[in-house]
Amino acid sequence: MDHVDHILIVDDDREIRELVSGYLQKNGLRTSVAADGRQMRSFVDANAVDLIVLDVMMPGDDGLVLCRELRAGRHKAIPILMLTARTDEMDRILGLEMGADDYLPKPFAARELLARIKAVLRRTRMLPPNLQISEAGQLLTFGDWRLDTVARHLLDGEGTAIALSGAEYRLLRVFIDHPQRVLNRDQLLSLTQGRDADLFDRSIDLLVSRLRQRLGDDAREPTYIKTVRSEGYVFSVPVEKLEPRQ
């Protein structure tokens, strides 16, 4: 029997839940609904879900809080598409920071939502095995820096911890897991869970700029993250993997 993708719609507006659910069902998807974070948690703990459509503006725990919670827990692999009445670019970037895969402002056309859901699912499943990020706990060293992949601490040469956002950490992991390999923006988008290139392409460039600042990298003559014109970026220094943490 062919797999039918299961979409969970989390929105406090009953009309939106029903309209979205009905439209997706008519287009061959299986749907379930939740009105708040409590219902969402209970549902994903008991059921397999292929993607979550998550509203940002909800009473109690809002969508950004719930997105961050999902990304930090055992359901971190579930793709998330966020809905919001906000249209500010910084809110979209904040969604990426929390780990959202796509971000669609209200009001939206149901047809566009369906297309974005399919695009996120397709991108999630197309990632080549040789570009997966390893999950084993390790201490990784490069240049003057060390990264503890369990504690998620970036340490400078004097052992001082440098704070990284979730998106910055994921981008750094991509680079140091594939050193001296040119990665294009589409690969970076997929690996950092921002899988819609039209929406997040500029955000990747912004994240690279911010990560360079964390590493003290001069954008004009970078040591660590170099720009390869018309191709993408390359992490240009070797990475050493020390003994795994026990």
Short mmCIF file of C-alpha atoms in Angstrom, two decimals:
data_model
loop_
_atom_site.label_atom_id
_atom_site.label_comp_id
_atom_site.label_asym_id
_atom_site.label_seq_id
_atom_site.Cartn_x
_atom_site.Cartn_y
_atom_site.Cartn_z
CA MET A 1 0.00 0.00 0.00
CA ASP A 2 1.37 3.41 -0.95
CA HIS A 3 2.25 5.76 1.86
CA VAL A 4 -0.13 8.71 2.31
CA ASP A 5 1.55 11.71 3.90
CA HIS A 6 0.06 12.64 7.27
CA ILE A 7 -0.15 16.39 7.99
CA LEU A 8 -0.90 17.78 11.45
CA ILE A 9 -2.51 21.26 11.41
CA VAL A 10 -1.97 23.24 14.62
CA ASP A 11 -4.04 26.44 14.74
CA ASP A 12 -6.32 27.97 17.37
CA ASP A 13 -8.72 29.16 14.63
CA ARG A 14 -11.24 26.34 14.06
CA GLU A 15 -12.31 27.68 10.67
CA ILE A 16 -8.74 27.68 9.37
CA ARG A 17 -8.16 24.17 10.74
CA GLU A 18 -11.26 22.86 8.98
CA LEU A 19 -10.65 24.67 5.68
CA VAL A 20 -6.99 23.62 5.45
CA SER A 21 -7.73 20.07 6.54
CA GLY A 22 -10.53 19.68 4.01
CA TYR A 23 -8.49 21.07 1.13
CA LEU A 24 -5.47 18.87 1.87
CA GLN A 25 -7.67 15.78 2.14
CA LYS A 26 -9.24 16.55 -1.24
CA ASN A 27 -5.72 16.60 -2.65
CA GLY A 28 -4.73 13.19 -1.39
CA LEU A 29 -3.20 13.92 2.01
CA ARG A 30 -4.19 12.53 5.39
CA THR A 31 -4.79 15.24 8.01
CA SER A 32 -5.26 15.66 11.74
CA VAL A 33 -5.81 18.87 13.72
CA ALA A 34 -4.80 20.37 17.07
CA ALA A 35 -5.98 23.63 18.62
CA ASP A 36 -2.98 24.34 20.84
CA GLY A 37 0.40 23.16 22.05
CA ARG A 38 -1.02 20.68 24.54
CA GLN A 39 -3.03 18.89 21.88
CA MET A 40 -0.07 18.95 19.50
CA ARG A 41 2.27 17.37 22.05
CA SER A 42 -0.22 14.65 22.90
CA PHE A 43 -0.82 13.86 19.23
CA VAL A 44 2.80 13.64 18.05
CA ASP A 45 3.69 11.48 21.05
CA ALA A 46 1.10 8.92 19.96
CA ASN A 47 1.04 9.20 16.15
CA ALA A 48 3.41 9.29 13.19
CA VAL A 49 3.35 12.67 11.43
CA ASP A 50 5.08 13.59 8.16
CA LEU A 51 4.78 17.38 8.49
CA ILE A 52 3.31 19.94 10.90
CA VAL A 53 1.56 23.10 9.73
CA LEU A 54 2.03 25.35 12.76
CA ASP A 55 0.42 28.74 13.40
CA VAL A 56 2.64 31.35 15.07
CA MET A 57 0.01 33.51 16.78
CA MET A 58 -1.70 31.26 19.34
CA PRO A 59 -2.63 31.79 22.99
CA GLY A 60 -0.39 30.11 25.53
CA ASP A 61 2.71 28.66 23.90
CA ASP A 62 2.96 30.33 20.50
CA GLY A 63 4.20 28.67 17.34
CA LEU A 64 7.80 29.83 17.75
CA VAL A 65 7.99 28.32 21.24
CA LEU A 66 6.46 25.07 19.99
CA CYS A 67 8.78 24.97 16.98
CA ARG A 68 11.83 25.38 19.20
CA GLU A 69 10.48 22.68 21.54
CA LEU A 70 9.98 20.24 18.67
CA ARG A 71 13.47 20.87 17.33
CA ALA A 72 15.03 20.23 20.74
CA GLY A 73 13.15 17.00 21.46
CA ARG A 74 12.62 13.54 20.03
CA HIS A 75 10.37 14.89 17.26
CA LYS A 76 13.11 17.12 15.82
CA ALA A 77 13.05 15.39 12.43
CA ILE A 78 9.42 16.33 11.64
CA PRO A 79 9.34 19.11 9.00
CA ILE A 80 7.53 22.28 10.12
CA LEU A 81 5.74 24.84 7.96
CA MET A 82 4.77 27.94 9.92
CA LEU A 83 1.71 30.14 9.30
CA THR A 84 1.61 33.71 10.52
CA ALA A 85 -0.20 37.00 10.09
CA ARG A 86 3.16 38.74 10.35
CA THR A 87 4.94 39.76 7.16
CA ASP A 88 8.13 41.34 8.53
CA GLU A 89 11.33 39.82 7.14
CA MET A 90 12.86 39.52 10.62
CA ASP A 91 9.93 37.37 11.75
CA ARG A 92 10.63 35.03 8.86
CA ILE A 93 14.28 34.83 9.85
CA LEU A 94 13.21 34.17 13.45
CA GLY A 95 11.16 31.24 12.16
CA LEU A 96 14.31 29.87 10.53
CA GLU A 97 16.20 30.42 13.77
CA MET A 98 13.68 28.24 15.59
CA GLY A 99 14.09 25.51 12.97
CA ALA A 100 11.10 26.03 10.66
CA ASP A 101 11.37 24.57 7.17
CA ASP A 102 9.11 27.14 5.51
CA TYR A 103 7.11 30.21 6.47
CA LEU A 104 3.83 31.26 4.83
CA PRO A 105 2.11 34.56 5.78
CA LYS A 106 -1.67 34.87 6.13
CA PRO A 107 -3.83 35.30 4.18
CA PHE A 108 -2.63 32.57 1.85
CA ALA A 109 -4.04 30.58 -1.04
CA ALA A 110 -4.74 26.95 -0.18
CA ARG A 111 -3.09 25.94 -3.45
CA GLU A 112 0.14 27.67 -2.44
CA LEU A 113 0.09 25.98 0.97
CA LEU A 114 -0.28 22.59 -0.73
CA ALA A 115 2.60 23.36 -3.10
CA ARG A 116 4.85 24.41 -0.22
CA ILE A 117 3.97 21.30 1.80
CA LYS A 118 4.91 19.10 -1.15
CA ALA A 119 8.13 21.07 -1.71
CA VAL A 120 9.20 20.70 1.92
CA LEU A 121 8.46 16.96 1.93
CA ARG A 122 10.32 16.53 -1.36
CA ARG A 123 13.36 18.42 -0.15
CA THR A 124 13.36 16.54 3.15
CA ARG A 125 13.50 13.21 1.34
CA MET A 126 15.91 14.12 -1.46
CA LEU A 127 18.97 14.72 0.74
CA PRO A 128 21.82 12.43 -0.37
CA PRO A 129 23.09 10.05 2.36
CA ASN A 130 26.66 11.37 2.03
CA LEU A 131 25.48 14.82 3.13
CA GLN A 132 23.88 13.74 6.39
CA ILE A 133 25.19 15.33 9.58
CA SER A 134 26.68 12.80 11.98
CA GLU A 135 25.06 12.72 15.42
CA ALA A 136 27.82 11.06 17.45
CA GLY A 137 29.06 13.19 20.34
CA GLN A 138 32.51 14.52 19.48
CA LEU A 139 34.93 17.30 20.14
CA LEU A 140 35.80 18.84 16.78
CA THR A 141 38.76 21.16 16.35
CA PHE A 142 39.50 23.55 13.49
CA GLY A 143 41.95 26.43 13.42
CA ASP A 144 41.82 28.16 16.80
CA TRP A 145 38.39 26.75 17.65
CA ARG A 146 36.80 23.70 19.23
CA LEU A 147 33.17 22.59 18.98
CA ASP A 148 31.58 20.29 21.56
CA THR A 149 28.72 18.63 19.65
CA VAL A 150 27.00 17.36 22.80
CA ALA A 151 26.99 20.58 24.83
CA ARG A 152 26.86 22.62 21.59
CA HIS A 153 29.60 24.89 22.89
CA LEU A 154 31.94 26.75 20.54
CA LEU A 155 35.18 27.38 22.41
CA ASP A 156 37.93 29.80 21.39
CA GLY A 157 41.66 29.28 21.90
CA GLU A 158 41.41 30.33 25.56
CA GLY A 159 38.48 28.04 26.28
CA THR A 160 35.88 30.81 26.34
CA ALA A 161 32.43 29.70 25.17
CA ILE A 162 30.90 31.67 22.29
CA ALA A 163 27.10 31.69 22.12
CA LEU A 164 25.55 30.34 18.91
CA SER A 165 21.91 30.44 17.87
CA GLY A 166 20.30 27.20 16.75
CA ALA A 167 20.59 28.17 13.10
CA GLU A 168 24.24 29.22 13.48
CA TYR A 169 25.09 25.91 15.17
CA ARG A 170 23.41 23.88 12.43
CA LEU A 171 25.21 25.83 9.70
CA LEU A 172 28.57 25.39 11.44
CA ARG A 173 27.93 21.65 11.79
CA VAL A 174 27.24 21.42 8.06
CA PHE A 175 30.50 23.15 7.23
CA ILE A 176 32.72 21.21 9.63
CA ASP A 177 31.12 17.88 8.68
CA HIS A 178 32.06 18.62 5.04
CA PRO A 179 35.32 20.58 5.19
CA GLN A 180 37.02 21.70 1.99
CA ARG A 181 33.93 20.80 -0.03
CA VAL A 182 31.95 23.42 -1.95
CA LEU A 183 28.31 23.44 -0.81
CA ASN A 184 25.73 25.31 -2.83
CA ARG A 185 22.85 27.22 -1.26
CA ASP A 186 20.32 24.49 -1.96
CA GLN A 187 22.41 21.96 -0.04
CA LEU A 188 22.90 24.43 2.81
CA LEU A 189 19.17 25.15 2.90
CA SER A 190 18.35 21.44 3.10
CA LEU A 191 20.96 20.65 5.73
CA THR A 192 20.02 23.56 7.97
CA GLN A 193 16.29 22.76 7.69
CA GLY A 194 15.47 25.81 5.60
CA ARG A 195 14.34 23.87 2.57
CA ASP A 196 12.47 26.48 0.53
CA ALA A 197 15.10 28.26 -1.57
CA ASP A 198 12.81 31.07 -2.70
CA LEU A 199 12.06 32.04 0.87
CA PHE A 200 15.34 31.46 2.64
CA ASP A 201 18.08 31.92 0.04
CA ARG A 202 18.99 35.38 1.37
CA SER A 203 18.80 34.09 4.92
CA ILE A 204 21.59 31.59 4.22
CA ASP A 205 23.83 34.47 3.17
CA LEU A 206 22.83 36.33 6.35
CA LEU A 207 23.62 33.27 8.48
CA VAL A 208 27.02 32.86 6.82
CA SER A 209 27.76 36.51 7.57
CA ARG A 210 26.75 36.10 11.21
CA LEU A 211 28.72 32.87 11.61
CA ARG A 212 31.78 34.57 10.17
CA GLN A 213 31.39 37.25 12.83
CA ARG A 214 31.24 34.58 15.56
CA LEU A 215 34.47 33.07 14.23
CA GLY A 216 36.16 36.45 13.87
CA ASP A 217 36.38 35.84 10.12
CA ASP A 218 37.04 38.84 7.87
CA ALA A 219 34.38 38.72 5.14
CA ARG A 220 36.79 40.30 2.63
CA GLU A 221 39.57 37.79 3.30
CA PRO A 222 37.97 34.96 5.31
CA THR A 223 40.04 32.20 6.87
CA TYR A 224 37.29 29.70 7.57
CA ILE A 225 34.26 30.20 5.31
CA LYS A 226 35.22 31.23 1.79
CA THR A 227 32.82 32.29 -0.94
CA VAL A 228 33.08 30.39 -4.24
CA ARG A 229 31.60 32.71 -6.81
CA SER A 230 28.47 31.39 -8.56
CA GLU A 231 28.73 28.12 -6.63
CA GLY A 232 28.34 28.61 -2.87
CA TYR A 233 30.63 28.38 0.14
CA VAL A 234 33.49 26.18 1.31
CA PHE A 235 34.86 25.58 4.80
CA SER A 236 38.52 25.88 3.92
CA VAL A 237 40.35 24.64 7.02
CA PRO A 238 40.89 20.99 8.04
CA VAL A 239 38.82 19.57 10.88
CA GLU A 240 40.12 17.10 13.43
CA LYS A 241 37.80 14.76 15.31
CA LEU A 242 38.97 13.96 18.82
CA GLU A 243 37.83 11.11 21.05
CA PRO A 244 34.02 10.77 21.29
CA ARG A 245 32.47 11.88 24.55
CA GLN A 246 31.36 9.03 26.76
#
